[in-house]
mmCIF file of C-alpha atoms (C1' of nucleotides) in Angstrom:
data_model
loop_
_atom_site.group_PDB
_atom_site.id
_atom_site.type_symbol
_atom_site.label_atom_id
_atom_site.label_comp_id
_atom_site.label_asym_id
_atom_site.label_seq_id
_atom_site.Cartn_x
_atom_site.Cartn_y
_atom_site.Cartn_z
ATOM 1 C CA MET Q 982 79.896 96.847 104.025
ATOM 2 C CA ASP Q 983 77.438 99.084 102.454
ATOM 3 C CA THR Q 984 75.011 97.120 100.446
ATOM 4 C CA GLY Q 985 74.969 100.065 98.109
ATOM 5 C CA ASP Q 986 71.754 99.215 96.402
ATOM 6 C CA ARG Q 987 72.085 102.138 94.120
ATOM 7 C CA LEU Q 988 70.457 101.370 90.818
ATOM 8 C CA LEU Q 989 72.441 101.772 87.632
ATOM 9 C CA THR Q 990 71.086 102.249 84.160
ATOM 10 C CA PRO Q 991 72.091 99.914 81.323
ATOM 11 C CA GLY Q 992 74.283 102.665 79.959
ATOM 12 C CA GLU Q 993 76.204 102.924 83.217
ATOM 13 C CA VAL Q 994 76.790 99.203 83.434
ATOM 14 C CA ALA Q 995 77.797 99.115 79.785
ATOM 15 C CA ALA Q 996 80.377 101.833 80.385
ATOM 16 C CA LEU Q 997 81.837 99.915 83.318
ATOM 17 C CA PHE Q 998 82.256 96.746 81.270
ATOM 18 C CA ARG Q 999 83.120 98.550 78.051
ATOM 19 C CA VAL Q 1000 80.261 96.883 76.217
ATOM 20 C CA ASP Q 1001 77.123 98.009 74.446
ATOM 21 C CA PRO Q 1002 74.044 98.776 76.544
ATOM 22 C CA LYS Q 1003 72.244 96.202 74.472
ATOM 23 C CA THR Q 1004 74.680 93.602 75.702
ATOM 24 C CA VAL Q 1005 73.815 94.405 79.295
ATOM 25 C CA THR Q 1006 70.188 93.918 78.404
ATOM 26 C CA ARG Q 1007 71.058 90.494 77.023
ATOM 27 C CA TRP Q 1008 72.810 89.595 80.255
ATOM 28 C CA ALA Q 1009 69.676 90.405 82.148
ATOM 29 C CA ALA Q 1010 67.557 88.463 79.680
ATOM 30 C CA ALA Q 1011 69.877 85.470 80.026
ATOM 31 C CA GLY Q 1012 69.736 85.646 83.811
ATOM 32 C CA ARG Q 1013 73.449 86.391 84.214
ATOM 33 C CA ILE Q 1014 72.697 89.539 86.158
ATOM 34 C CA GLY Q 1015 69.763 90.529 88.281
ATOM 35 C CA SER Q 1016 67.609 93.318 86.981
ATOM 36 C CA ILE Q 1017 64.823 95.485 88.277
ATOM 37 C CA ARG Q 1018 62.216 96.585 85.804
ATOM 38 C CA THR Q 1019 60.547 99.925 85.875
ATOM 39 C CA PRO Q 1020 56.797 100.019 85.290
ATOM 40 C CA GLY Q 1021 57.611 101.146 81.761
ATOM 41 C CA GLY Q 1022 59.791 98.120 81.047
ATOM 42 C CA HIS Q 1023 63.271 99.625 81.360
ATOM 43 C CA ARG Q 1024 65.893 97.775 83.390
ATOM 44 C CA ARG Q 1025 67.919 98.895 86.391
ATOM 45 C CA PHE Q 1026 70.874 97.056 87.890
ATOM 46 C CA ARG Q 1027 72.233 96.962 91.410
ATOM 47 C CA GLU Q 1028 75.617 98.596 91.770
ATOM 48 C CA SER Q 1029 76.762 96.056 94.346
ATOM 49 C CA GLU Q 1030 76.102 93.213 91.959
ATOM 50 C CA VAL Q 1031 77.833 94.950 89.084
ATOM 51 C CA ARG Q 1032 80.907 95.665 91.159
ATOM 52 C CA ALA Q 1033 81.007 92.079 92.328
ATOM 53 C CA LEU Q 1034 81.028 90.959 88.723
ATOM 54 C CA LEU Q 1035 83.773 93.414 87.831
ATOM 55 C CA GLU Q 1036 86.155 92.358 90.551
ATOM 56 C CA GLY Q 1037 85.085 88.768 90.534
ATOM 57 C CA GLU Q 1038 88.079 87.462 88.664
ATOM 58 C CA GLY Q 1039 90.086 90.415 87.649
ATOM 59 C CA MET Q 1040 92.950 91.174 89.959
ATOM 60 C CA LEU Q 1041 93.443 88.183 92.130
ATOM 61 C CA GLU Q 1042 96.672 86.368 91.591
ATOM 62 C CA GLU Q 1043 99.280 88.492 89.986
ATOM 63 C CA GLY Q 1044 102.377 86.552 90.853
ATOM 64 C CA GLU Q 1045 104.177 84.851 88.037
ATOM 65 C CA GLU Q 1046 107.609 84.985 86.478
ATOM 66 C CA MET Q 1047 108.870 82.316 88.791
ATOM 67 C CA GLY Q 1048 109.867 79.355 86.796
ATOM 68 C CA LYS Q 1049 107.708 78.108 84.011
ATOM 69 C CA SER Q 1050 106.194 75.313 85.967
ATOM 70 C CA ARG Q 1051 102.993 74.188 84.452
ATOM 71 C CA ASN Q 1052 100.948 74.176 87.542
ATOM 72 C CA MET Q 1053 98.005 72.019 86.686
ATOM 73 C CA GLY Q 1054 96.258 72.940 89.837
ATOM 74 C CA PRO Q 1055 92.576 72.665 90.364
ATOM 75 C CA THR Q 1056 90.466 75.295 88.825
ATOM 76 C CA ALA Q 1057 90.369 77.695 91.673
ATOM 77 C CA SER Q 1058 87.222 79.617 91.159
ATOM 78 C CA THR Q 1059 87.711 82.357 93.623
ATOM 79 C CA GLY Q 1060 84.673 84.201 94.573
ATOM 80 C CA PRO Q 1061 81.147 83.920 93.370
ATOM 81 C CA GLY Q 1062 81.623 82.017 90.212
ATOM 82 C CA PRO Q 1063 78.662 82.590 87.983
ATOM 83 C CA ALA Q 1064 77.394 79.385 86.606
ATOM 84 C CA ASN Q 1065 78.907 79.399 83.202
ATOM 85 C CA ALA Q 1066 76.282 78.076 80.908
ATOM 86 C CA GLY Q 1067 78.315 78.589 77.797
ATOM 87 C CA MET Q 1068 80.797 75.811 77.584
ATOM 88 C CA TYR Q 1069 80.998 73.600 74.647
ATOM 89 C CA MET Y 164 89.656 101.901 95.361
ATOM 90 C CA ASP Y 165 88.404 102.299 91.925
ATOM 91 C CA THR Y 166 91.114 101.979 89.348
ATOM 92 C CA GLY Y 167 89.008 104.116 87.072
ATOM 93 C CA ASP Y 168 90.815 103.447 83.833
ATOM 94 C CA ARG Y 169 89.335 102.561 80.524
ATOM 95 C CA LEU Y 170 89.002 99.023 79.360
ATOM 96 C CA LEU Y 171 90.297 97.850 76.011
ATOM 97 C CA THR Y 172 89.024 95.028 73.874
ATOM 98 C CA PRO Y 173 91.367 92.262 72.676
ATOM 99 C CA GLY Y 174 91.304 93.801 69.231
ATOM 100 C CA GLU Y 175 92.451 97.137 70.588
ATOM 101 C CA VAL Y 176 95.326 95.610 72.516
ATOM 102 C CA ALA Y 177 96.280 93.497 69.526
ATOM 103 C CA ALA Y 178 96.398 96.586 67.325
ATOM 104 C CA LEU Y 179 98.621 98.346 69.859
ATOM 105 C CA PHE Y 180 101.072 95.457 69.965
ATOM 106 C CA ARG Y 181 100.746 94.631 66.250
ATOM 107 C CA VAL Y 182 99.827 91.039 67.008
ATOM 108 C CA ASP Y 183 96.781 88.897 66.508
ATOM 109 C CA PRO Y 184 93.990 89.098 69.055
ATOM 110 C CA LYS Y 185 94.632 85.425 69.625
ATOM 111 C CA THR Y 186 98.041 86.234 70.970
ATOM 112 C CA VAL Y 187 96.605 88.719 73.412
ATOM 113 C CA THR Y 188 94.209 86.045 74.557
ATOM 114 C CA ARG Y 189 97.150 83.736 75.141
ATOM 115 C CA TRP Y 190 98.886 86.363 77.230
ATOM 116 C CA ALA Y 191 95.819 86.680 79.369
ATOM 117 C CA ALA Y 192 95.461 82.919 79.647
ATOM 118 C CA ALA Y 193 99.091 82.643 80.725
ATOM 119 C CA GLY Y 194 98.601 85.290 83.371
ATOM 120 C CA ARG Y 195 101.094 87.661 81.805
ATOM 121 C CA ILE Y 196 98.481 90.397 81.608
ATOM 122 C CA GLY Y 197 95.522 91.082 83.826
ATOM 123 C CA SER Y 198 92.152 90.560 82.267
ATOM 124 C CA ILE Y 199 88.572 91.230 83.243
ATOM 125 C CA ARG Y 200 85.961 88.889 81.882
ATOM 126 C CA THR Y 201 82.503 89.950 80.909
ATOM 127 C CA PRO Y 202 79.634 87.738 82.038
ATOM 128 C CA GLY Y 203 79.653 86.409 78.499
ATOM 129 C CA GLY Y 204 83.262 85.282 78.733
ATOM 130 C CA HIS Y 205 84.950 87.946 76.635
ATOM 131 C CA ARG Y 206 88.025 89.660 78.008
ATOM 132 C CA ARG Y 207 88.691 93.321 78.657
ATOM 133 C CA PHE Y 208 92.112 94.773 79.438
ATOM 134 C CA ARG Y 209 93.037 97.811 81.449
ATOM 135 C CA GLU Y 210 94.493 100.558 79.373
ATOM 136 C CA SER Y 211 96.914 101.589 82.105
ATOM 137 C CA GLU Y 212 98.346 98.101 82.285
ATOM 138 C CA VAL Y 213 98.658 97.812 78.529
ATOM 139 C CA ARG Y 214 100.445 101.121 78.272
ATOM 140 C CA ALA Y 215 102.746 100.113 81.083
ATOM 141 C CA LEU Y 216 103.651 97.010 79.139
ATOM 142 C CA LEU Y 217 104.145 99.011 75.980
ATOM 143 C CA GLU Y 218 106.469 101.579 77.487
ATOM 144 C CA GLY Y 219 107.797 99.632 80.380
ATOM 145 C CA GLU Y 220 110.554 98.145 78.279
ATOM 146 C CA GLY Y 221 112.679 101.219 78.655
ATOM 147 C CA MET Y 222 113.312 101.338 82.348
ATOM 148 C CA LEU Y 223 114.853 97.939 82.676
ATOM 149 C CA GLU Y 224 117.747 96.957 80.508
ATOM 150 C CA GLU Y 225 117.819 93.234 80.333
ATOM 151 C CA GLY Y 226 120.006 91.909 77.560
ATOM 152 C CA GLU Y 227 117.751 89.064 76.685
ATOM 153 C CA GLU Y 228 117.082 87.732 73.260
ATOM 154 C CA MET Y 229 114.797 85.118 71.947
ATOM 155 C CA GLY Y 230 115.297 81.840 73.616
ATOM 156 C CA LYS Y 231 118.159 80.015 72.039
ATOM 157 C CA SER Y 232 119.261 78.215 75.122
ATOM 158 C CA ARG Y 233 116.471 76.063 76.316
ATOM 159 C CA ASN Y 234 118.174 75.567 79.613
ATOM 160 C CA MET Y 235 115.685 76.611 82.139
ATOM 161 C CA GLY Y 236 117.804 77.221 85.130
ATOM 162 C CA PRO Y 237 116.530 78.317 88.456
ATOM 163 C CA THR Y 238 117.113 81.912 87.552
ATOM 164 C CA ALA Y 239 115.781 81.764 84.055
ATOM 165 C CA SER Y 240 113.153 84.404 83.945
ATOM 166 C CA THR Y 241 111.950 85.511 80.585
ATOM 167 C CA GLY Y 242 110.345 88.739 81.408
ATOM 168 C CA PRO Y 243 110.932 92.394 81.970
ATOM 169 C CA GLY Y 244 110.044 92.015 85.552
ATOM 170 C CA PRO Y 245 107.104 91.808 87.804
ATOM 171 C CA ALA Y 246 104.813 94.473 86.563
ATOM 172 C CA ASN Y 247 102.603 94.199 89.517
ATOM 173 C CA ALA Y 248 100.035 96.920 89.566
ATOM 174 C CA GLY Y 249 97.947 95.530 92.336
ATOM 175 C CA MET Y 250 98.202 97.991 95.129
ATOM 176 C CA TYR Y 251 95.299 97.913 97.366
ATOM 177 C "C1'" DC C 241 52.194 119.757 76.612
ATOM 178 C "C1'" DT C 242 57.020 119.464 73.819
ATOM 179 C "C1'" DA C 243 62.194 118.347 73.621
ATOM 180 C "C1'" DC C 244 65.947 115.357 74.077
ATOM 181 C "C1'" DA C 245 68.550 111.342 75.457
ATOM 182 C "C1'" DT C 246 68.161 106.612 76.629
ATOM 183 C "C1'" DT C 247 66.242 101.965 76.351
ATOM 184 C "C1'" DC C 248 63.270 99.154 74.824
ATOM 185 C "C1'" DG C 249 62.285 95.181 70.914
ATOM 186 C "C1'" DG C 250 64.127 92.284 66.863
ATOM 187 C "C1'" DG C 251 67.566 91.253 63.173
ATOM 188 C "C1'" DT C 252 72.132 91.004 60.960
ATOM 189 C "C1'" DA C 253 77.548 91.613 60.632
ATOM 190 C "C1'" DA C 254 81.789 91.674 63.272
ATOM 191 C "C1'" DT C 255 84.548 90.140 67.092
ATOM 192 C "C1'" DT C 256 86.056 86.751 70.433
ATOM 193 C "C1'" DA C 257 86.781 82.186 72.736
ATOM 194 C "C1'" DG C 258 88.553 77.628 72.465
ATOM 195 C "C1'" DG C 259 91.007 73.675 70.450
ATOM 196 C "C1'" DG C 260 94.164 71.874 67.301
ATOM 197 C "C1'" DT C 261 97.884 72.447 63.908
ATOM 198 C "C1'" DT C 262 102.188 74.777 61.294
ATOM 199 C "C1'" DT J 234 108.674 78.341 73.510
ATOM 200 C "C1'" DT J 235 106.124 81.829 71.071
ATOM 201 C "C1'" DT J 236 103.261 83.289 67.343
ATOM 202 C "C1'" DG J 237 100.034 82.739 63.324
ATOM 203 C "C1'" DT J 238 96.223 80.463 60.995
ATOM 204 C "C1'" DC J 239 92.444 76.904 60.438
ATOM 205 C "C1'" DC J 240 87.784 75.672 62.118
ATOM 206 C "C1'" DT J 241 83.005 75.967 64.898
ATOM 207 C "C1'" DA J 242 80.271 78.118 68.409
ATOM 208 C "C1'" DA J 243 79.181 81.793 71.414
ATOM 209 C "C1'" DT J 244 79.126 86.586 72.489
ATOM 210 C "C1'" DT J 245 79.011 91.158 71.192
ATOM 211 C "C1'" DA J 246 78.208 95.457 68.142
ATOM 212 C "C1'" DC J 247 75.487 98.249 65.047
ATOM 213 C "C1'" DC J 248 71.089 98.812 62.234
ATOM 214 C "C1'" DC J 249 66.050 100.252 62.494
ATOM 215 C "C1'" DG J 250 61.481 102.213 64.559
ATOM 216 C "C1'" DA J 251 58.853 102.878 68.748
ATOM 217 C "C1'" DA J 252 58.347 103.592 73.622
ATOM 218 C "C1'" DT J 253 59.997 105.275 78.144
ATOM 219 C "C1'" DG J 254 62.402 108.531 81.525
ATOM 220 C "C1'" DT J 255 63.891 113.049 82.883
#
DNA sequence: CTACATTCGGGTAATTAGGGTT
DNA sequence: TTTGTCCTAATTACCCGAATGT
């Protein structure tokens, strides 16, 4: 696996997540995503980390339509579950 | 590989379906539509999947109305079919 | 050096999530 | 069973001027 430590700008990450670049900055400020700062203060993000966040819980299970059984299974957090701090 | 399609916000999908954003959120929670979560917890939907759901009603003719018989037999499937888009 | 786009900061609306109810 | 509306809290989007990167 290529570590792919290519650095992405806030605008690139924002386009991938369909959010505002300012939002990506807030993620970095909140510690939800690692960031590298340039000497001038701008942020850069690792592509590998961004991709991991994108596919973290997107297209895993896709099988349904089989009976409407309310499967109260355990919360299967597949993959690197980011510590959700926002839970009231 | 990279799906490379645009992401839609719940409000966008709700406007396409003429429903409340809350309903779209319920669809995602029920697993009827794939969703990508931002680190902040908000959902984003793939435009290709949404369009497939919007126009996918025409290729399968399933005479199925709103549930009047609440008899959930073994073959009671309320759905147009497995719209699996996960091809890796 | 100038020119342009982007990204800093903060501050304030708009949207979304979640639960419960009709 | 599905959808719509109520609420509160969190997240996100757009506003500005100033600084940074190419």
